[in-house]
mmCIF file of C-alpha atoms in Angstrom:
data_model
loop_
_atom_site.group_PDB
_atom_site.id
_atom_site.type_symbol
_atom_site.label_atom_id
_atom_site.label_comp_id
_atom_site.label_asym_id
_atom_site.label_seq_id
_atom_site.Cartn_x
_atom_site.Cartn_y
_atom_site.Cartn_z
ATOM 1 C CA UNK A 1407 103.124 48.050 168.775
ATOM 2 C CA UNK A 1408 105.581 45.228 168.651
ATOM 3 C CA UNK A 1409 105.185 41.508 168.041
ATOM 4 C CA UNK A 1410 107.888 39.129 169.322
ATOM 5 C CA UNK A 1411 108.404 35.787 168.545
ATOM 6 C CA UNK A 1412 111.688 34.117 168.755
ATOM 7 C CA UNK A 1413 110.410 31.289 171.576
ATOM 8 C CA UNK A 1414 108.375 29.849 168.477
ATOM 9 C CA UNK A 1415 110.912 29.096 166.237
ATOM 10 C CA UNK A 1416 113.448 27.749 167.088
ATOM 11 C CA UNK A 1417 114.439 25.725 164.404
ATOM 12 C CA UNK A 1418 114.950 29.410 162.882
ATOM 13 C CA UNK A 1419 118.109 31.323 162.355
ATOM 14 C CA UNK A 1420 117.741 34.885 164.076
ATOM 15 C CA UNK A 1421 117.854 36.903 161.231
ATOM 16 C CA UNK A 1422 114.814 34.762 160.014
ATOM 17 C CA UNK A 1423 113.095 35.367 162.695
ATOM 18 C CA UNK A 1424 113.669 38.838 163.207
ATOM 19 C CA UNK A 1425 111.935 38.869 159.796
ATOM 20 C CA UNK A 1426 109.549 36.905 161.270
ATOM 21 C CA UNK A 1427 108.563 39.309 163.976
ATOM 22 C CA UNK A 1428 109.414 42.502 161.434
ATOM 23 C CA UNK A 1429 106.935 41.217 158.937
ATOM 24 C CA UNK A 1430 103.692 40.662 162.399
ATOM 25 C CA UNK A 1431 104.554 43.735 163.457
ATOM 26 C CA UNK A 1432 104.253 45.680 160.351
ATOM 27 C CA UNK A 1433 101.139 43.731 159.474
ATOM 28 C CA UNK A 1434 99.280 44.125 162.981
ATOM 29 C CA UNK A 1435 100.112 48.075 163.101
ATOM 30 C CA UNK A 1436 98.870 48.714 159.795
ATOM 31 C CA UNK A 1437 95.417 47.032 160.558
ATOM 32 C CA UNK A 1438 95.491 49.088 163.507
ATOM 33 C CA UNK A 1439 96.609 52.630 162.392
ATOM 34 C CA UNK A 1440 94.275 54.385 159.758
ATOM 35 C CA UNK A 1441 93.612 53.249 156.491
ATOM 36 C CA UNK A 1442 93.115 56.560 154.790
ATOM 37 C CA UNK A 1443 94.531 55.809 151.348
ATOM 38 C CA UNK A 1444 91.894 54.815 149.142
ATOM 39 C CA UNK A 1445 94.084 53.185 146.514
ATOM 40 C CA UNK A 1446 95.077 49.397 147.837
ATOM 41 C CA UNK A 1447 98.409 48.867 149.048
ATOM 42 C CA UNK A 1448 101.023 46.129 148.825
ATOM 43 C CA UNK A 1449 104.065 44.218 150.086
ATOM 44 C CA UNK A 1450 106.327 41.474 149.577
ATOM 45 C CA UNK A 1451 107.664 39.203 152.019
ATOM 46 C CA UNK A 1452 109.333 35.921 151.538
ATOM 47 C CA UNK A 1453 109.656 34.523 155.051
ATOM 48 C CA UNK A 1454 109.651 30.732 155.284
ATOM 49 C CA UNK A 1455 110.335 30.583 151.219
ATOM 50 C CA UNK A 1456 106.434 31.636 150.877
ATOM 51 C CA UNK A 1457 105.469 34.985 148.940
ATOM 52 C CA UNK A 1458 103.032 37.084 150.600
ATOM 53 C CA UNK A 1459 100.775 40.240 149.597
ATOM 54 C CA UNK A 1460 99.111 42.219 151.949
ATOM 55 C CA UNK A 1461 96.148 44.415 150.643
ATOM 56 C CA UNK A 1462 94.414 47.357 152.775
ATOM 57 C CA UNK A 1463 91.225 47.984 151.235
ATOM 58 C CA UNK A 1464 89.097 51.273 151.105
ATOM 59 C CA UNK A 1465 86.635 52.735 149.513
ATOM 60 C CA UNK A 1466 87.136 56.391 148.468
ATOM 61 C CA UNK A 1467 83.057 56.143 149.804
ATOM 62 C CA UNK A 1468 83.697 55.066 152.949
ATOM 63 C CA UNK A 1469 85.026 56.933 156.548
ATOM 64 C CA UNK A 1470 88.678 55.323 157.063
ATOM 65 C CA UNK A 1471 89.067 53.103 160.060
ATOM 66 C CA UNK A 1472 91.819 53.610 162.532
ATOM 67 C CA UNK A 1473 91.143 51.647 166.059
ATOM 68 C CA UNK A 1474 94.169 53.491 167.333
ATOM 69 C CA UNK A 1475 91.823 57.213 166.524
ATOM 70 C CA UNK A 1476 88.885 55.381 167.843
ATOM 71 C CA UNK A 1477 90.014 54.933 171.129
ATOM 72 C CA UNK A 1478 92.026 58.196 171.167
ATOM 73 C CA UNK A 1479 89.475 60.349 173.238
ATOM 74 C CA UNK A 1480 89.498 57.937 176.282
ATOM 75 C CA UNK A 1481 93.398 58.521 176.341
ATOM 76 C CA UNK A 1482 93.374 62.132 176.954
ATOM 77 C CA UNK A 1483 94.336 63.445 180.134
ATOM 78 C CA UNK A 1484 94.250 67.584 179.752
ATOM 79 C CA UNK A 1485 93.125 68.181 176.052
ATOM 80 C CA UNK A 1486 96.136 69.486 174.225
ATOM 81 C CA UNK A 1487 98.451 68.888 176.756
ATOM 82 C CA UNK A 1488 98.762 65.371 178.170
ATOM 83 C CA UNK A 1489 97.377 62.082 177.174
ATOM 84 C CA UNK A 1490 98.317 58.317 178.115
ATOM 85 C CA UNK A 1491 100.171 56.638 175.540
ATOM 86 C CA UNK A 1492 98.723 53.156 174.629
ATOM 87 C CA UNK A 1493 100.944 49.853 173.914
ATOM 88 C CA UNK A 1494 100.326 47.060 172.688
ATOM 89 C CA UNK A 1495 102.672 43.805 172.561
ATOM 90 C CA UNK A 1496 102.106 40.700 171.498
ATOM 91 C CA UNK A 1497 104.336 37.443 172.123
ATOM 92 C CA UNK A 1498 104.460 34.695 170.259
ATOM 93 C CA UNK A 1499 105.349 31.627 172.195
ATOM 94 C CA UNK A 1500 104.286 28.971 170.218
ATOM 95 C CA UNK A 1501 103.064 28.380 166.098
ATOM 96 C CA UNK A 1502 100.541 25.385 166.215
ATOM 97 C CA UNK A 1503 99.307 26.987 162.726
ATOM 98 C CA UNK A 1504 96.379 29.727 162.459
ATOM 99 C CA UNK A 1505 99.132 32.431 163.737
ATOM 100 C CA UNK A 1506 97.029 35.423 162.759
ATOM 101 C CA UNK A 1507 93.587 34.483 163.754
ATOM 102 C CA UNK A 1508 95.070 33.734 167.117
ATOM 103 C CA UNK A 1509 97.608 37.008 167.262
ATOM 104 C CA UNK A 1510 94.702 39.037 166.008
ATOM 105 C CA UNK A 1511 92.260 37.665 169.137
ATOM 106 C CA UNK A 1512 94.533 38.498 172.254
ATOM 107 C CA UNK A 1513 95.295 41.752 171.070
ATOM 108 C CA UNK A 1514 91.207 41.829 170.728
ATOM 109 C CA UNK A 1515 90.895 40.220 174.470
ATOM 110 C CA UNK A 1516 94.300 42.448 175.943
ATOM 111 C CA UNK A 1517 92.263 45.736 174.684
ATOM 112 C CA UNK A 1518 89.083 44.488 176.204
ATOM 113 C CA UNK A 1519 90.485 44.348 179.625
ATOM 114 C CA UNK A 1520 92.341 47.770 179.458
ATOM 115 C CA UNK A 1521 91.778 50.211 181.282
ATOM 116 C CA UNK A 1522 92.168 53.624 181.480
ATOM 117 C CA UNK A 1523 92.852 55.890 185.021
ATOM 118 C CA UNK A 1524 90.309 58.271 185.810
ATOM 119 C CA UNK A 1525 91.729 61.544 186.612
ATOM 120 C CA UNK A 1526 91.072 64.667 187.990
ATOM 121 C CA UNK A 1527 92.370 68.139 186.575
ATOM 122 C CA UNK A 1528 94.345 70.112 189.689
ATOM 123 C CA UNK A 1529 95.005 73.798 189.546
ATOM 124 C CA UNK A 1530 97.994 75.461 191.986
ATOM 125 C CA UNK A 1531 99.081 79.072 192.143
ATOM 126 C CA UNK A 1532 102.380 79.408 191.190
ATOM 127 C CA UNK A 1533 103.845 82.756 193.189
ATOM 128 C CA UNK A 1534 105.561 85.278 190.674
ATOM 129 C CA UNK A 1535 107.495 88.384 192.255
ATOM 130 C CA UNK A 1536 107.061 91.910 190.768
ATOM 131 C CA UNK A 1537 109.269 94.307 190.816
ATOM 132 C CA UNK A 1538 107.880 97.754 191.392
ATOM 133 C CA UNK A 1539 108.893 101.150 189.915
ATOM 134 C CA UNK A 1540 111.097 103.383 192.080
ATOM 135 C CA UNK A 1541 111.406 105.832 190.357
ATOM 136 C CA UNK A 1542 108.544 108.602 189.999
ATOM 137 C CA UNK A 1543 106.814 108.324 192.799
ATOM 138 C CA UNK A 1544 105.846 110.428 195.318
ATOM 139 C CA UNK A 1545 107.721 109.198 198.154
ATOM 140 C CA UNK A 1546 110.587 110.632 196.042
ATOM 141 C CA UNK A 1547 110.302 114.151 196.205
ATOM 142 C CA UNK A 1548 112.258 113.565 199.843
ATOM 143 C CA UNK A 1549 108.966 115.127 201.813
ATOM 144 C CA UNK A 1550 107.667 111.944 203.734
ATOM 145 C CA UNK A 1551 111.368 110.593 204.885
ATOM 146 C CA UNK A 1552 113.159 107.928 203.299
ATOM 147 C CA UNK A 1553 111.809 105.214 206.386
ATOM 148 C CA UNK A 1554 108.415 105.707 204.300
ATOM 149 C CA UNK A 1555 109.881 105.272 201.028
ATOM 150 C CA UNK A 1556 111.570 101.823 202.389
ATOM 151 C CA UNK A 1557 108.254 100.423 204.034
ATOM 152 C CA UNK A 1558 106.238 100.490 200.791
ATOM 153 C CA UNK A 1559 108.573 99.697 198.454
ATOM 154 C CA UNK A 1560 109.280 96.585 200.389
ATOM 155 C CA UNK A 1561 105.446 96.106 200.460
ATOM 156 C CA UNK A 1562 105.535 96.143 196.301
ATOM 157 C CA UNK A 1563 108.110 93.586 196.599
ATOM 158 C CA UNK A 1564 105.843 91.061 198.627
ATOM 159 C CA UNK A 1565 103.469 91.700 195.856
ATOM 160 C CA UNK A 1566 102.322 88.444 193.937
ATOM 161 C CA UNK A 1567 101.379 87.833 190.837
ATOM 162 C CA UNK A 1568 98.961 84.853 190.916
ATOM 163 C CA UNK A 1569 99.420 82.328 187.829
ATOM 164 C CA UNK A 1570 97.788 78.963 186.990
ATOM 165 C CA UNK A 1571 99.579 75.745 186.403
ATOM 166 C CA UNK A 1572 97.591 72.978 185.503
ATOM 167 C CA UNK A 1573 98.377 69.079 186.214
ATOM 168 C CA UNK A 1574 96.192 66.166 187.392
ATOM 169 C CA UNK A 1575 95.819 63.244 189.909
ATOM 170 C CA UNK A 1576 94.297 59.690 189.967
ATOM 171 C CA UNK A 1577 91.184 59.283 191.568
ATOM 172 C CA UNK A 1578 91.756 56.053 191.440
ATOM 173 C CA UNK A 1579 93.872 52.521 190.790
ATOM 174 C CA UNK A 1580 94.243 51.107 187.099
ATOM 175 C CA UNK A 1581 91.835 48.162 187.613
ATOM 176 C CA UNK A 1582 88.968 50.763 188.546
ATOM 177 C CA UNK A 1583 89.508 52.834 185.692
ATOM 178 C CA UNK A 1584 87.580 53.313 182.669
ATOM 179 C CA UNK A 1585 86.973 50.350 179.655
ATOM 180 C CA UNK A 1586 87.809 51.898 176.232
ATOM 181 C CA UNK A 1587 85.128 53.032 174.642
ATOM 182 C CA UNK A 1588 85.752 51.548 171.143
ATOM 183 C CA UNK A 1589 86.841 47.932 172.509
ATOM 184 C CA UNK A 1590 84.225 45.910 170.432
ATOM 185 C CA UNK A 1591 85.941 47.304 166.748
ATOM 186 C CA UNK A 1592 88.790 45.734 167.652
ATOM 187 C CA UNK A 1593 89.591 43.988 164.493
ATOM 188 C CA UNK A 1594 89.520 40.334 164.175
ATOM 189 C CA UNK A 1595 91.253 38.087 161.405
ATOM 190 C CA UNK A 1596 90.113 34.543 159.722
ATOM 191 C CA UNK A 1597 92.239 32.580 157.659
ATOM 192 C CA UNK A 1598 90.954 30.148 154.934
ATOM 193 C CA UNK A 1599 93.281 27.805 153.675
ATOM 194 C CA UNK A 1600 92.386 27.472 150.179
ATOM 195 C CA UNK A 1601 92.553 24.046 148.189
ATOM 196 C CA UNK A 1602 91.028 23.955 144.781
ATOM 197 C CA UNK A 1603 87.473 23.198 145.885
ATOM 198 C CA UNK A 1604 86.962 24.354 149.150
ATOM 199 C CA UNK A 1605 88.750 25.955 151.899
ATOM 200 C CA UNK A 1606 89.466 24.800 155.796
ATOM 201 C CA UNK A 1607 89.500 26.913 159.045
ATOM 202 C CA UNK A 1608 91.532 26.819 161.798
ATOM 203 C CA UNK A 1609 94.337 24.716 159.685
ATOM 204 C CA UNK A 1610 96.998 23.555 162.318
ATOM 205 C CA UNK A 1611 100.924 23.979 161.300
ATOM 206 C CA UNK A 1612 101.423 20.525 159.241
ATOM 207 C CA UNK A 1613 98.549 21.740 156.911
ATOM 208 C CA UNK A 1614 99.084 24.643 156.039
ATOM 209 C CA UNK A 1615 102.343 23.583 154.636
ATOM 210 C CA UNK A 1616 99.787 21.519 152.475
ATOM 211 C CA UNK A 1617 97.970 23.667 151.040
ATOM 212 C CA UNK A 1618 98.711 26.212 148.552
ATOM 213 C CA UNK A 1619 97.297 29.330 149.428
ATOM 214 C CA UNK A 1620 96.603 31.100 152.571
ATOM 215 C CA UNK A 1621 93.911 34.009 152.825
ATOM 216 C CA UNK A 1622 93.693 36.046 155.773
ATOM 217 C CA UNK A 1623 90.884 38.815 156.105
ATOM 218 C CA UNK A 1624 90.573 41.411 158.305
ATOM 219 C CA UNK A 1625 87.557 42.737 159.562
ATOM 220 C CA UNK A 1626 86.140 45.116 161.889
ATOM 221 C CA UNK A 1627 82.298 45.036 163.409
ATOM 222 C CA UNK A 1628 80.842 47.922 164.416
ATOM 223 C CA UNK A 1629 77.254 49.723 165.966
ATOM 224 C CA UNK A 1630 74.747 50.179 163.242
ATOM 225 C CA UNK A 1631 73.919 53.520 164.692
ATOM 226 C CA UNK A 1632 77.718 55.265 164.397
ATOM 227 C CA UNK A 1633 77.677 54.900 160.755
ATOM 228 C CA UNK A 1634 80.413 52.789 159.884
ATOM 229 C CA UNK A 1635 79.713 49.017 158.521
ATOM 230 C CA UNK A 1636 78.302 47.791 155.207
ATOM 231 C CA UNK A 1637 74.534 47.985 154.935
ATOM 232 C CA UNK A 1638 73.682 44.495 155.397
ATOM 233 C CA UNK A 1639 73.197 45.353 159.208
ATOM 234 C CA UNK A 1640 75.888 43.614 160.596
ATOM 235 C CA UNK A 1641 78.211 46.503 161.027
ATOM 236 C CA UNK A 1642 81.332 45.094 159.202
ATOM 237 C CA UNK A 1643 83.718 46.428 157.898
ATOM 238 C CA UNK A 1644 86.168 44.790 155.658
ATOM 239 C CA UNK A 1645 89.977 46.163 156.637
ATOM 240 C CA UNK A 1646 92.271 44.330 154.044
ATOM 241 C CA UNK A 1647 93.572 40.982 153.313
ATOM 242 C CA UNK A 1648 96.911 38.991 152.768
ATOM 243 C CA UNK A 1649 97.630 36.554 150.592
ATOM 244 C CA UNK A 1650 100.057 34.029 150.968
ATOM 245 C CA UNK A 1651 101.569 31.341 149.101
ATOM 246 C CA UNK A 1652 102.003 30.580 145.289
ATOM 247 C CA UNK A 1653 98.711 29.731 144.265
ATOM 248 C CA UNK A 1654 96.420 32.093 142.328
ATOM 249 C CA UNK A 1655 92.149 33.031 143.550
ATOM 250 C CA UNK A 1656 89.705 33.570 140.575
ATOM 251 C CA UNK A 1657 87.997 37.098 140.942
ATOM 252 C CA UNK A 1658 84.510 35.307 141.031
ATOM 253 C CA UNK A 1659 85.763 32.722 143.617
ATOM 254 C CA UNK A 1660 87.363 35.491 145.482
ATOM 255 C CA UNK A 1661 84.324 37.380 146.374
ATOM 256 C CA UNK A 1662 82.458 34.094 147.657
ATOM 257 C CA UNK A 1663 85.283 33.594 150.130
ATOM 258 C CA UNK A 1664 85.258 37.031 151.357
ATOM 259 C CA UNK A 1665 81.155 36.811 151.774
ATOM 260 C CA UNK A 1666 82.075 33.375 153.558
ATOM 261 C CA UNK A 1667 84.492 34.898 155.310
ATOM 262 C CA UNK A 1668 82.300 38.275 156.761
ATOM 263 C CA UNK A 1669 80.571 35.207 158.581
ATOM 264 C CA UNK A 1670 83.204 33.115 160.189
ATOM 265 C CA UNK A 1671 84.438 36.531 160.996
ATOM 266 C CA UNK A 1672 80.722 37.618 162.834
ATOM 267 C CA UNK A 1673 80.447 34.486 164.261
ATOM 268 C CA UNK A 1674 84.231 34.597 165.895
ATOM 269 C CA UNK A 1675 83.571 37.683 167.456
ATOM 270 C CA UNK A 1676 80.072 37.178 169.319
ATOM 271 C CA UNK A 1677 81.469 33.988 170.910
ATOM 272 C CA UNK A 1678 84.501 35.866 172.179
ATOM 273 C CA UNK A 1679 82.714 38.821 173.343
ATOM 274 C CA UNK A 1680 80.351 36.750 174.908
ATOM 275 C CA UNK A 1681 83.086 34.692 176.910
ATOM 276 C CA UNK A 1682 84.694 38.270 177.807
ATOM 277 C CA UNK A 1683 81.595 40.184 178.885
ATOM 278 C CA UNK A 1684 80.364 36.527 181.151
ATOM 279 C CA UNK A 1685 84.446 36.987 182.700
ATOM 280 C CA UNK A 1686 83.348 40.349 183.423
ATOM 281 C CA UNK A 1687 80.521 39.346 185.295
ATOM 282 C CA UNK A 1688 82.344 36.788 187.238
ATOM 283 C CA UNK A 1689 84.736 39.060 188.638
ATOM 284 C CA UNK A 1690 81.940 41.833 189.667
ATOM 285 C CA UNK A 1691 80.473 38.520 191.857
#
């Protein structure tokens, strides 16, 4: 996985934005890749003279989440042998403000859209000579004539042994392939921009200079039936959160905005799926 985003700042020397597009890319692969630790997990990063602290939550309770192991199944080609490898890049070209809820949607929409070649498995016979034993036989006692004795031991020479070799073949192009199966836990982030008595969505680049904290939660939504989710029916699950800026969240306050924050998050992703599953539908027609 890679995020790039030089094109965006250009006021920006290169290293800082090479820490720019170190500090997305470490940030989008670990929401993707499994969160198996159950302690929480930190790091620093002063990019643009602002602190921030990422935290991957889980509870010891609770199945780790991995999109990347979700989706792993539809990648495999023979089991144990081949698989398609899965990439994911994201390019920043512009920062209007709300970076992360935005980065965090077209990877959503780019792994709606993939999809995956059917294949078939093919099995060839790969010929194998054997070499027979010439000594010992019969033939050699010098009774039947050595023209005998040539004829069949050439005959063990065109001997085969018959071995499989197993490969496969498309059935089919790339845009008739197969969705991935997993495409609608594709995590999603919202980002409050806290001010000491309330918080604002969707903050464009001039205000979130303005404020003093930045929150940005993670969350994934799943099927009731597969057993992941929180048991308030809504299938979330809550992946981690970054904080960034100077200021400081009570504990109590904290939890509100993360309730607050489950439902931006729901309500984010039914709209998009809804707009992706209707330009589904118009490209069946």
């Amino acid at each position: 996985m890679r995020c790039s985003s030089p094109a965006a700042y250009p006021h920006l020397s290169s290293n800082q934005q090479d820490e720019i597009q170190n500090d997305l890319t470490s940030f989008v692969h670990s929401i993707y890749s499994s969160n198996s630790s159950s302690s929480s997990s930190s790091s620093s990063s002063s990019s643009n003279s602002k602190s921030a602290t990422t935290t991957t939550a889980n509870a010891s309770s609770r199945r780790s989440f991995s999109f990347f192991e979700e989706v792993e199944s539809d990648l495999v080609i023979l089991p144990g042998r081949k698989a398609w490898t899965l990439y994911l890049d994201a390019v920043v070209l512009s920062d209007a403000g709300n970076l992360y809820d935005v980065l965090f949607l077209a990877c959503r929409g780019a792994l709606w859209d993939t999809r995956v070649p059917r294949t078939r498995a093919v099995e060839y016979q790969q010929q194998q000579q054997r070499q027979p034993n010439r000594g010992g036989g019969r033939g050699q006692s010098g009774m039947g004539g050595g023209d005998e004795e040539e004829d069949m031991w050439k005959e063990a020479i065109r001997t085969r042994v018959q071995s499989r070799v197993a490969d496969f073949e498309l059935e089919d192009t790339s845009e008739a392939g197969s969705r991935l199966s997993g495409r609608e836990k594709c995590p999603v982030a919202v980002t409050l921009n806290i001010l000491p008595t309330r918080h604002v969505l969707d903050a464009t680049y001039a205000e979130e200079q303005a404020v003093p904290l930045k929150l940005v939660l993670l969350y994934s939504f799943t099927n009731r039936d597969d057993g992941g989710g929180d048991e308030d029916g809504e299938g979330a699950r809550f992946l981690g959160m970054r904080l960034i800026g100077p200021g400081q969240v009570p504990l109590g306050y904290l939890k509100e905005l993360l309730r607050q924050g489950q439902g931006y998050a729901k309500q984010l992703v039914l709209a998009m799926d809804a707009q992706l599953v209707a330009q589904e539908e118009d490209s069946r027609d």
